[in-house]
Amino acid sequence: MRVHAINLDRDTDRWERFMRLNGDVVDVVRVPAVDGQAIDRAALTEHEFIVEPCHRTPGALGCACSHFALWFRAVDSGETLTVVEDDAILAGIFGTEAERVLDGLPPGWDLVLWGWNFDGYLWAEIPEGVSVCRLTFDQEEMRKHIDVFRADNRPRTAVRLRHGFGTLAYTITPTGAAAMLEACLPMTDRLVTFRGVAVEDFLYPNLTNDVDMNRAYPDVRAYACMPPLALSENWRETSHTRMRDDL
């Protein structure tokens, strides 16, 4: 399977680690990331990619624009793309198993998350169309067992995704990309409604692009791979979208 891996030109160490871990698992195409330090915010505002107020860090803007560029490519070319971020750790069977999972999806699917952030919830329909399940994960425990994950060759399945966080690894169709662009643009401060996940809907601030994607998930044919085929250790200290303004 070919994956498009987003990586900043200045992050050579991250790229070397990504290739060391994943280079023999999939066919990797490196995609230069949009550098948040070099973004022309005024130009984004002029072209209505940003509508103020928008309190995103430069890193969050760069990350979002990197994904947008690939989504626009999918829409324009008609390609279905598999996208990963450079902190993704792929299971050893990612290539073959992801293809098998995709082949088993019903016609008209839009997006599959191969992994997600373990420091937040994920909501899925289990059984599909019957009930929404809220899943929690132990990020600290996950970080201790990366080798176990990479060696795990058990079959995966896809469950219908209702809500979740993270863009570390996914496959998206042209129709899915169009839906995500509509949900995420323009970038502006908003509270995103997470629908049907509790007794009452709740609102979440959209400081990163993956939050805005939740505006679309309930209305498209989105899935999550179970167990995941991709993990991220998700260190906040090196995150390019959270906590720091200098990235």
XYZ file of N, CA and C in Angstrom:
741
model
N 0.846 -1.194 0.000
C 0.000 0.000 0.000
C 0.879 1.240 0.000
N 0.490 2.222 -0.799
C 1.216 3.493 -0.833
C 0.614 4.450 0.192
N 1.477 5.066 0.984
C 1.019 6.059 1.954
C 1.737 7.370 1.691
N 1.024 8.457 1.942
C 1.572 9.801 1.800
C 1.868 10.317 3.202
N 3.151 10.461 3.494
C 3.599 10.796 4.843
C 3.972 12.270 4.917
N 3.295 13.000 5.800
C 3.493 14.441 5.954
C 4.669 14.691 6.894
N 5.621 15.495 6.427
C 6.824 15.745 7.223
C 7.396 17.114 6.879
N 7.708 17.896 7.916
C 8.351 19.193 7.719
C 9.783 19.016 7.221
N 10.200 19.880 6.315
C 11.557 19.797 5.777
C 12.609 19.867 6.877
N 12.324 20.642 7.928
C 13.320 20.808 8.998
C 13.303 19.673 10.010
N 12.349 18.755 9.887
C 12.246 17.653 10.844
C 12.913 16.395 10.297
N 14.204 16.479 10.041
C 14.910 15.331 9.476
C 14.991 14.167 10.456
N 15.097 14.445 11.743
C 15.169 13.367 12.732
C 13.862 12.579 12.773
N 12.751 13.299 12.717
C 11.453 12.618 12.724
C 11.305 11.748 11.478
N 11.776 12.269 10.345
C 11.649 11.499 9.111
C 12.515 10.246 9.156
N 13.710 10.365 9.663
C 14.585 9.199 9.769
C 13.965 8.137 10.672
N 13.364 8.571 11.777
C 12.717 7.608 12.672
C 11.513 6.974 11.991
N 10.712 7.795 11.293
C 9.537 7.256 10.607
C 9.951 6.173 9.615
N 10.960 6.436 8.814
C 11.386 5.474 7.807
C 12.019 4.244 8.447
N 12.726 4.426 9.534
C 13.316 3.282 10.225
C 12.235 2.335 10.738
N 11.140 2.903 11.221
C 10.060 2.091 11.770
C 9.129 1.542 10.700
N 8.906 2.321 9.634
C 7.818 2.001 8.709
C 8.237 1.784 7.260
N 9.486 2.085 6.938
C 9.895 2.065 5.543
C 9.786 0.716 4.869
N 9.859 -0.373 5.650
C 9.739 -1.700 5.059
C 8.324 -2.253 5.165
N 7.385 -1.444 5.668
C 6.003 -1.890 5.851
C 5.120 -1.451 4.692
N 5.364 -0.243 4.187
C 4.524 0.331 3.138
C 5.404 1.061 2.126
N 4.796 1.402 0.992
C 5.438 2.238 -0.019
C 5.198 3.688 0.383
N 6.250 4.390 0.782
C 6.117 5.724 1.367
C 6.423 6.801 0.336
N 5.519 7.771 0.239
C 5.751 8.991 -0.524
C 5.802 10.139 0.474
N 6.943 10.783 0.581
C 7.058 11.908 1.505
C 6.365 13.130 0.923
N 5.527 13.778 1.754
C 4.825 15.003 1.373
C 5.336 16.130 2.264
N 6.019 17.126 1.710
C 6.491 18.237 2.541
C 5.324 18.936 3.236
N 5.426 19.056 4.544
C 4.364 19.705 5.310
C 4.412 21.213 5.119
N 3.271 21.844 5.322
C 3.204 23.306 5.359
C 3.798 23.758 6.687
N 4.788 24.605 6.625
C 5.495 25.052 7.825
C 4.722 26.189 8.483
N 4.258 25.950 9.703
C 3.495 26.974 10.407
C 4.267 28.248 10.641
N 5.599 28.131 10.744
C 6.413 29.327 10.962
C 6.430 30.231 9.737
N 6.146 29.675 8.557
C 6.234 30.446 7.320
C 4.872 30.799 6.736
N 3.811 30.454 7.428
C 2.473 30.699 6.891
C 2.183 32.193 6.811
N 1.600 32.601 5.706
C 1.134 33.977 5.526
C -0.320 34.034 5.994
N -0.489 34.351 7.261
C -1.836 34.341 7.838
C -2.741 35.354 7.149
N -2.185 36.500 6.772
C -2.989 37.521 6.096
C -3.525 36.996 4.772
N -2.705 36.231 4.049
C -3.152 35.677 2.773
C -4.252 34.646 2.986
N -4.112 33.822 4.021
C -5.164 32.853 4.316
C -6.468 33.550 4.669
N -6.370 34.658 5.377
C -7.567 35.429 5.717
C -8.172 36.062 4.476
N -7.324 36.608 3.616
C -7.808 37.249 2.392
C -8.564 36.262 1.509
N -8.083 35.024 1.448
C -8.723 34.009 0.618
C -9.775 33.209 1.386
N -10.100 33.660 2.587
C -11.170 33.106 3.417
C -10.920 31.657 3.827
N -9.640 31.272 3.906
C -9.319 30.021 4.568
C -9.378 30.217 6.080
N -9.153 31.433 6.519
C -9.308 31.818 7.919
C -10.367 32.900 8.005
N -11.261 32.761 8.954
C -12.209 33.816 9.311
C -12.003 34.096 10.791
N -11.591 35.317 11.089
C -11.332 35.667 12.483
C -12.634 35.762 13.269
N -12.605 35.425 14.572
C -11.422 35.028 15.341
C -11.027 33.573 15.068
N -9.724 33.335 15.077
C -9.188 31.986 14.877
C -7.921 31.867 15.714
N -8.036 31.251 16.869
C -6.930 31.200 17.827
C -6.133 29.901 17.695
N -5.714 29.578 16.504
C -4.887 28.389 16.301
C -3.419 28.778 16.273
N -2.597 27.924 16.839
C -1.164 28.170 16.812
C -0.653 28.032 15.382
N 0.514 28.599 15.080
C 1.103 28.383 13.756
C 1.242 26.901 13.415
N 1.616 26.090 14.405
C 1.736 24.665 14.151
C 0.418 24.022 13.779
N -0.661 24.416 14.462
C -1.978 23.874 14.143
C -2.418 24.294 12.749
N -2.117 25.543 12.374
C -2.448 26.008 11.023
C -1.663 25.227 9.979
N -0.366 25.037 10.224
C 0.444 24.305 9.270
C -0.009 22.870 9.109
N -0.339 22.224 10.217
C -0.826 20.848 10.163
C -2.125 20.771 9.367
N -3.058 21.669 9.667
C -4.332 21.670 8.956
C -4.127 21.875 7.464
N -3.311 22.851 7.101
C -3.103 23.151 5.680
C -2.410 22.000 4.963
N -1.573 21.253 5.662
C -0.929 20.083 5.063
C -1.968 19.035 4.682
N -2.926 18.802 5.566
C -3.993 17.852 5.257
C -4.926 18.410 4.187
N -5.248 19.697 4.273
C -6.111 20.301 3.251
C -5.535 20.093 1.855
N -4.227 20.285 1.716
C -3.598 20.161 0.399
C -3.823 18.766 -0.180
N -3.722 17.745 0.660
C -3.955 16.388 0.180
C -5.429 16.147 -0.103
N -6.306 16.743 0.685
C -7.737 16.596 0.414
C -8.118 17.263 -0.900
N -7.585 18.453 -1.141
C -7.843 19.102 -2.426
C -7.316 18.239 -3.571
N -6.175 17.633 -3.379
C -5.627 16.749 -4.415
C -6.566 15.583 -4.682
N -7.096 14.973 -3.618
C -8.016 13.851 -3.788
C -9.253 14.273 -4.569
N -9.797 15.429 -4.224
C -10.993 15.926 -4.916
C -10.687 16.200 -6.379
N -9.581 16.881 -6.648
C -9.257 17.291 -8.015
C -8.866 16.116 -8.906
N -8.184 15.132 -8.334
C -7.666 14.024 -9.140
C -8.564 12.802 -9.153
N -9.499 12.733 -8.190
C -10.325 11.543 -8.071
C -9.615 10.386 -7.389
N -8.460 10.645 -6.778
C -7.694 9.603 -6.095
C -8.231 9.346 -4.686
N -8.131 8.107 -4.272
C -8.269 7.760 -2.863
C -6.867 7.708 -2.268
N -6.645 8.453 -1.186
C -5.307 8.617 -0.627
C -5.231 8.061 0.791
N -4.113 7.436 1.094
C -3.794 7.060 2.464
C -2.762 8.047 2.985
N -3.086 8.687 4.102
C -2.293 9.787 4.648
C -1.824 9.399 6.046
N -0.554 9.638 6.336
C -0.038 9.418 7.684
C 0.806 10.619 8.086
N 0.901 10.848 9.377
C 1.795 11.869 9.913
C 3.101 11.214 10.335
N 4.149 12.019 10.457
C 5.478 11.434 10.621
C 5.767 10.904 12.017
N 4.810 10.999 12.925
C 4.974 10.333 14.219
C 4.188 9.033 14.292
N 3.594 8.615 13.166
C 2.814 7.383 13.140
C 3.732 6.169 13.213
N 3.307 5.192 13.979
C 3.974 3.898 14.060
C 2.994 2.875 13.505
N 3.366 2.230 12.415
C 2.458 1.329 11.722
C 2.691 -0.112 12.156
N 1.599 -0.862 12.236
C 1.719 -2.292 12.501
C 2.462 -2.957 11.351
N 3.149 -4.052 11.652
C 3.919 -4.727 10.620
C 3.089 -5.228 9.460
N 1.796 -5.474 9.697
C 0.909 -5.962 8.634
C 0.062 -4.840 8.043
N 0.453 -3.579 8.295
C -0.389 -2.458 7.868
C -0.772 -2.563 6.399
N 0.199 -2.737 5.512
C -0.086 -2.694 4.084
C -1.117 -3.709 3.647
N -0.890 -4.967 3.977
C -1.803 -6.016 3.529
C -3.128 -5.980 4.278
N -3.084 -5.703 5.571
C -4.318 -5.739 6.358
C -5.203 -4.539 6.068
N -4.614 -3.360 5.858
C -5.425 -2.197 5.495
C -6.136 -2.434 4.168
N -5.442 -3.016 3.207
C -6.076 -3.330 1.924
C -7.230 -4.301 2.116
N -7.049 -5.304 2.956
C -8.114 -6.280 3.196
C -9.324 -5.627 3.850
N -9.078 -4.750 4.833
C -10.183 -4.052 5.496
C -10.937 -3.184 4.496
N -10.217 -2.456 3.660
C -10.869 -1.602 2.662
C -11.702 -2.430 1.691
N -11.183 -3.578 1.288
C -11.921 -4.429 0.349
C -13.229 -4.927 0.946
N -13.308 -4.991 2.274
C -14.510 -5.488 2.924
C -15.542 -4.433 3.261
N -15.247 -3.167 2.981
C -16.188 -2.095 3.298
C -17.322 -2.046 2.278
N -18.493 -1.579 2.698
C -19.594 -1.428 1.742
C -19.292 -0.330 0.738
N -19.901 -0.397 -0.437
C -19.675 0.653 -1.439
C -20.056 2.029 -0.891
N -19.312 3.033 -1.311
C -19.634 4.397 -0.919
C -18.995 4.861 0.364
N -18.046 4.099 0.897
C -17.377 4.555 2.123
C -16.558 5.810 1.827
N -16.334 6.620 2.862
C -15.669 7.911 2.695
C -14.297 8.004 3.355
N -14.143 7.403 4.521
C -12.904 7.578 5.287
C -12.751 6.435 6.277
N -11.504 6.015 6.475
C -11.184 5.035 7.514
C -10.028 5.574 8.345
N -10.224 5.664 9.643
C -9.125 5.978 10.558
C -8.396 4.683 10.894
N -7.092 4.657 10.626
C -6.277 3.499 10.998
C -5.734 3.643 12.410
N -5.767 4.846 12.943
C -5.343 5.110 14.305
C -5.900 6.441 14.759
N -5.757 6.735 16.037
C -6.335 7.946 16.612
C -5.562 8.276 17.880
N -5.859 9.442 18.451
C -5.191 9.857 19.686
C -5.700 9.038 20.866
N -4.779 8.525 21.654
C -5.149 7.698 22.800
C -5.418 8.516 24.055
N -5.238 9.836 23.993
C -5.532 10.660 25.167
C -6.932 11.258 25.107
N -7.759 10.780 24.200
C -9.144 11.237 24.096
C -10.063 10.052 23.865
N -11.339 10.331 23.833
C -12.321 9.285 23.573
C -12.424 9.006 22.077
N -12.970 7.839 21.765
C -13.438 7.525 20.421
C -14.826 6.931 20.554
N -15.743 7.402 19.717
C -17.112 6.907 19.733
C -17.366 6.131 18.449
N -17.917 4.931 18.596
C -18.208 4.090 17.440
C -19.578 3.458 17.617
N -20.168 3.072 16.494
C -21.455 2.384 16.531
C -21.193 0.889 16.666
N -21.510 0.333 17.821
C -21.326 -1.084 18.088
C -22.570 -1.609 18.789
N -23.396 -2.423 18.093
C -23.366 -2.772 16.677
C -23.717 -1.558 15.803
N -23.322 -1.606 14.540
C -23.567 -0.488 13.640
C -25.068 -0.240 13.491
N -25.442 1.028 13.662
C -26.833 1.414 13.523
C -27.699 1.100 14.724
N -27.094 0.547 15.783
C -27.867 0.117 16.948
C -27.533 0.943 18.182
N -26.228 1.098 18.471
C -25.826 1.757 19.707
C -24.487 2.445 19.508
N -24.297 3.550 20.234
C -23.018 4.261 20.210
C -22.231 3.887 21.457
N -20.983 3.481 21.250
C -20.106 3.065 22.336
C -18.989 4.088 22.489
N -18.687 4.512 23.707
C -17.577 5.416 23.971
C -16.394 4.610 24.479
N -15.281 4.696 23.758
C -14.090 3.935 24.095
C -13.042 4.850 24.711
N -12.364 4.371 25.737
C -11.249 5.091 26.350
C -9.996 4.229 26.243
N -8.842 4.891 26.277
C -7.576 4.200 26.055
C -6.552 4.649 27.091
N -5.604 3.779 27.368
C -4.539 4.069 28.324
C -3.279 4.420 27.537
N -3.030 5.713 27.363
C -1.911 6.147 26.543
C -0.570 5.733 27.150
N -0.436 5.857 28.466
C 0.814 5.482 29.115
C 1.111 3.997 28.924
N 0.098 3.176 29.053
C 0.291 1.736 28.868
C 0.637 1.424 27.414
N -0.033 2.100 26.488
C 0.264 1.894 25.070
C 1.723 2.167 24.758
N 2.270 3.237 25.317
C 3.658 3.611 25.030
C 4.657 2.541 25.467
N 4.265 1.712 26.418
C 5.162 0.664 26.913
C 5.159 -0.579 26.029
N 4.208 -0.651 25.102
C 4.025 -1.900 24.361
C 4.015 -1.689 22.849
N 4.820 -0.757 22.378
C 4.888 -0.493 20.938
C 5.365 -1.726 20.181
N 6.348 -2.437 20.716
C 6.863 -3.619 20.028
C 5.796 -4.700 19.908
N 4.978 -4.848 20.945
C 3.884 -5.819 20.893
C 2.908 -5.433 19.788
N 2.587 -4.154 19.708
C 1.672 -3.674 18.673
C 2.229 -3.940 17.281
N 3.486 -3.619 17.064
C 4.070 -3.761 15.727
C 4.083 -5.217 15.270
N 4.189 -6.136 16.222
C 4.256 -7.558 15.881
C 2.887 -8.222 15.816
N 1.845 -7.520 16.197
C 0.503 -8.104 16.263
C -0.031 -8.323 14.847
N -0.258 -9.579 14.480
C -0.743 -9.883 13.132
C -2.164 -10.414 13.105
N -2.919 -10.113 14.154
C -4.308 -10.554 14.182
C -5.148 -9.767 13.181
N -6.198 -10.378 12.622
C -7.053 -9.667 11.668
C -7.737 -8.471 12.321
N -7.915 -7.422 11.532
C -8.627 -6.231 11.980
C -10.008 -6.182 11.328
N -10.849 -5.314 11.897
C -12.158 -5.073 11.320
C -12.442 -3.583 11.366
N -13.468 -3.158 10.653
C -13.847 -1.744 10.630
C -15.179 -1.569 11.332
N -15.256 -0.570 12.209
C -16.506 -0.225 12.876
C -16.888 1.190 12.461
N -18.178 1.451 12.459
C -18.653 2.766 12.036
C -18.243 3.822 13.058
N -17.563 4.844 12.582
C -17.054 5.912 13.443
C -18.111 6.985 13.630
N -18.293 7.404 14.879
C -19.189 8.529 15.153
C -18.375 9.792 15.472
N -17.380 9.671 16.345
C -16.526 10.813 16.687
C -15.170 10.301 17.155
N -14.146 11.143 17.014
C -12.819 10.773 17.480
C -11.836 11.905 17.262
N -10.599 11.692 17.702
C -9.561 12.721 17.626
C -8.302 12.139 16.990
N -7.627 12.973 16.215
C -6.355 12.591 15.641
C -6.430 12.361 14.145
N -5.320 12.715 13.467
C -5.209 12.511 12.020
C -3.903 11.791 11.696
N -3.478 10.894 12.567
C -2.168 10.287 12.366
C -2.135 9.306 11.217
N -3.256 8.663 10.865
C -3.264 7.718 9.752
C -4.706 7.478 9.316
N -4.970 7.680 8.028
C -6.322 7.458 7.516
C -6.275 7.279 6.007
N -7.319 6.670 5.476
C -7.527 6.599 4.033
C -8.805 7.355 3.721
N -8.755 8.197 2.698
C -9.875 9.080 2.391
C -10.163 9.059 0.896
N -11.443 9.014 0.552
C -11.876 9.035 -0.842
C -12.103 10.476 -1.283
N -12.266 10.711 -2.583
C -12.571 12.074 -3.031
C -13.839 12.646 -2.400
N -14.881 11.832 -2.256
C -16.106 12.344 -1.631
C -15.889 12.608 -0.148
N -15.106 11.764 0.503
C -14.775 12.013 1.901
C -13.951 13.267 2.066
N -13.007 13.485 1.152
C -12.178 14.686 1.215
C -13.016 15.940 1.029
N -13.969 15.896 0.108
C -14.842 17.054 -0.106
C -15.656 17.352 1.142
N -16.145 16.305 1.802
C -16.930 16.501 3.023
C -16.079 17.079 4.141
N -14.829 16.635 4.259
C -13.958 17.154 5.310
C -13.570 18.604 5.045
N -13.330 18.955 3.792
C -13.032 20.354 3.471
C -14.210 21.252 3.822
N -15.405 20.786 3.537
C -16.590 21.586 3.867
C -16.742 21.749 5.376
N -16.394 20.703 6.126
C -16.541 20.755 7.581
C -15.478 21.622 8.239
N -14.288 21.673 7.643
C -13.138 22.297 8.307
C -12.830 23.707 7.825
N -13.378 24.104 6.702
C -13.113 25.439 6.166
C -14.372 26.284 6.171
N -14.237 27.577 6.448
C -12.999 28.238 6.847
C -12.594 27.868 8.274
N -11.317 28.045 8.566
C -10.849 27.863 9.936
C -11.261 29.079 10.753
N -12.038 28.830 11.767
C -12.536 29.899 12.627
C -12.880 29.305 13.978
N -12.862 30.099 15.018
C -13.210 29.594 16.342
C -14.673 29.186 16.365
N -14.920 27.969 16.769
C -16.294 27.493 16.924
C -16.301 26.369 17.946
N -17.444 26.157 18.535
C -17.647 24.995 19.384
C -18.285 23.913 18.528
N -17.649 22.758 18.469
C -18.129 21.664 17.638
C -19.063 20.788 18.461
N -20.226 20.529 17.918
C -21.210 19.697 18.588
C -20.913 18.227 18.333
N -20.737 17.472 19.397
C -20.605 16.022 19.299
C -22.002 15.442 19.514
N -22.566 14.956 18.443
C -23.977 14.587 18.444
C -24.186 13.137 18.872
N -25.170 12.957 19.746
C -25.616 11.621 20.082
C -24.597 10.759 20.797
N -23.725 11.368 21.596
C -22.687 10.578 22.258
C -22.911 10.469 23.763
N -23.934 11.098 24.260
C -24.240 11.045 25.690
C -25.724 11.351 25.846
N -26.141 11.518 27.095
C -27.537 11.878 27.325
C -27.865 13.160 26.579
N -26.920 14.088 26.575
C -27.064 15.319 25.814
C -25.827 15.507 24.942
N -26.011 16.174 23.801
C -24.862 16.544 22.987
C -23.939 17.437 23.807
N -22.648 17.412 23.491
C -21.763 18.345 24.172
C -20.898 19.069 23.152
N -20.339 20.192 23.580
C -19.580 21.070 22.697
C -18.100 20.995 23.040
N -17.262 21.122 21.988
C -15.814 21.020 22.169
C -15.144 22.098 21.333
N -14.180 22.850 21.890
C -13.521 23.912 21.122
C -12.595 23.336 20.054
N -12.560 24.004 18.899
C -11.822 23.460 17.749
C -10.452 24.111 17.590
N -9.554 23.846 18.495
C -8.213 24.419 18.408
C -7.318 23.672 17.425
N -7.757 22.508 16.975
C -7.032 21.733 15.975
C -8.014 21.201 14.938
N -7.478 20.858 13.777
C -8.305 20.481 12.645
C -9.107 19.207 12.887
N -8.546 18.272 13.649
C -9.249 17.011 13.852
C -10.550 17.195 14.619
N -10.655 18.273 15.389
C -11.919 18.541 16.077
C -12.991 18.927 15.062
N -12.643 19.783 14.115
C -13.612 20.177 13.094
C -14.080 18.992 12.259
N -13.250 17.997 12.069
C -13.651 16.828 11.292
C -14.852 16.131 11.906
N -15.028 16.309 13.221
C -16.177 15.703 13.889
C -17.496 16.328 13.467
N -17.457 17.488 12.834
C -18.684 18.067 12.287
C -19.236 17.201 11.158
N -18.346 16.454 10.492
C -18.752 15.656 9.332
C -18.926 14.173 9.640
N -18.193 13.654 10.617
C -18.182 12.208 10.832
C -19.572 11.570 10.912
N -20.533 12.132 11.660
C -21.819 11.444 11.758
C -22.595 11.383 10.442
N -22.252 12.255 9.494
C -23.034 12.368 8.262
C -22.381 11.701 7.061
N -21.150 11.205 7.217
C -20.480 10.509 6.130
C -20.281 9.052 6.533
N -19.796 8.267 5.591
C -19.531 6.858 5.876
C -18.085 6.724 6.338
N -17.893 7.034 7.608
C -16.568 7.007 8.219
C -16.447 5.777 9.109
N -15.255 5.208 9.137
C -15.002 3.990 9.903
C -13.707 4.134 10.696
N -13.579 3.305 11.712
C -12.340 3.192 12.474
C -11.912 1.738 12.465
N -10.624 1.511 12.317
C -10.079 0.157 12.289
C -9.882 -0.340 13.719
N -10.376 -1.539 13.989
C -10.260 -2.135 15.318
C -9.632 -3.523 15.236
N -8.593 -3.789 16.026
C -7.742 -2.826 16.716
C -7.041 -1.920 15.715
N -6.470 -0.828 16.159
C -5.841 0.094 15.211
C -4.645 -0.545 14.507
N -4.358 -0.026 13.315
C -3.165 -0.420 12.572
C -2.071 0.635 12.655
N -2.346 1.723 13.355
C -1.357 2.789 13.533
C -1.499 3.365 14.938
N -0.371 3.689 15.527
C -0.337 4.340 16.832
C 0.566 5.557 16.761
N 0.350 6.464 17.691
C 1.290 7.555 17.933
C 1.527 7.638 19.430
N 2.797 7.765 19.805
C 3.083 7.944 21.225
C 2.563 9.283 21.725
N 2.320 10.223 20.819
C 1.546 11.435 21.106
C 2.169 12.267 22.225
N 3.476 12.494 22.110
C 4.156 13.303 23.123
C 3.820 14.775 22.921
N 3.252 15.396 23.922
C 2.906 16.815 23.820
C 4.150 17.694 23.670
N 5.254 17.238 24.222
C 6.476 18.042 24.169
C 6.968 18.259 22.743
N 6.662 17.323 21.846
C 7.112 17.436 20.460
C 5.961 17.608 19.484
N 4.763 17.843 20.004
C 3.609 18.031 19.130
C 3.761 19.294 18.303
N 3.350 19.220 17.036
C 3.395 20.386 16.165
C 2.061 21.136 16.132
N 1.085 20.693 16.895
C -0.217 21.356 16.844
C -0.691 21.859 18.186
N -0.082 21.407 19.293
C -0.613 21.762 20.602
C 0.463 22.362 21.479
N 0.043 23.119 22.420
C 0.838 23.599 23.549
C 1.827 24.701 23.202
N 2.481 24.632 22.031
C 3.548 25.577 21.748
C 3.163 26.477 20.581
N 3.563 27.731 20.655
C 3.266 28.691 19.604
C 4.410 28.860 18.614
N 5.543 28.239 18.882
C 6.708 28.478 18.033
C 6.892 27.425 16.956
N 5.922 26.519 16.805
C 6.075 25.438 15.846
C 5.274 25.717 14.588
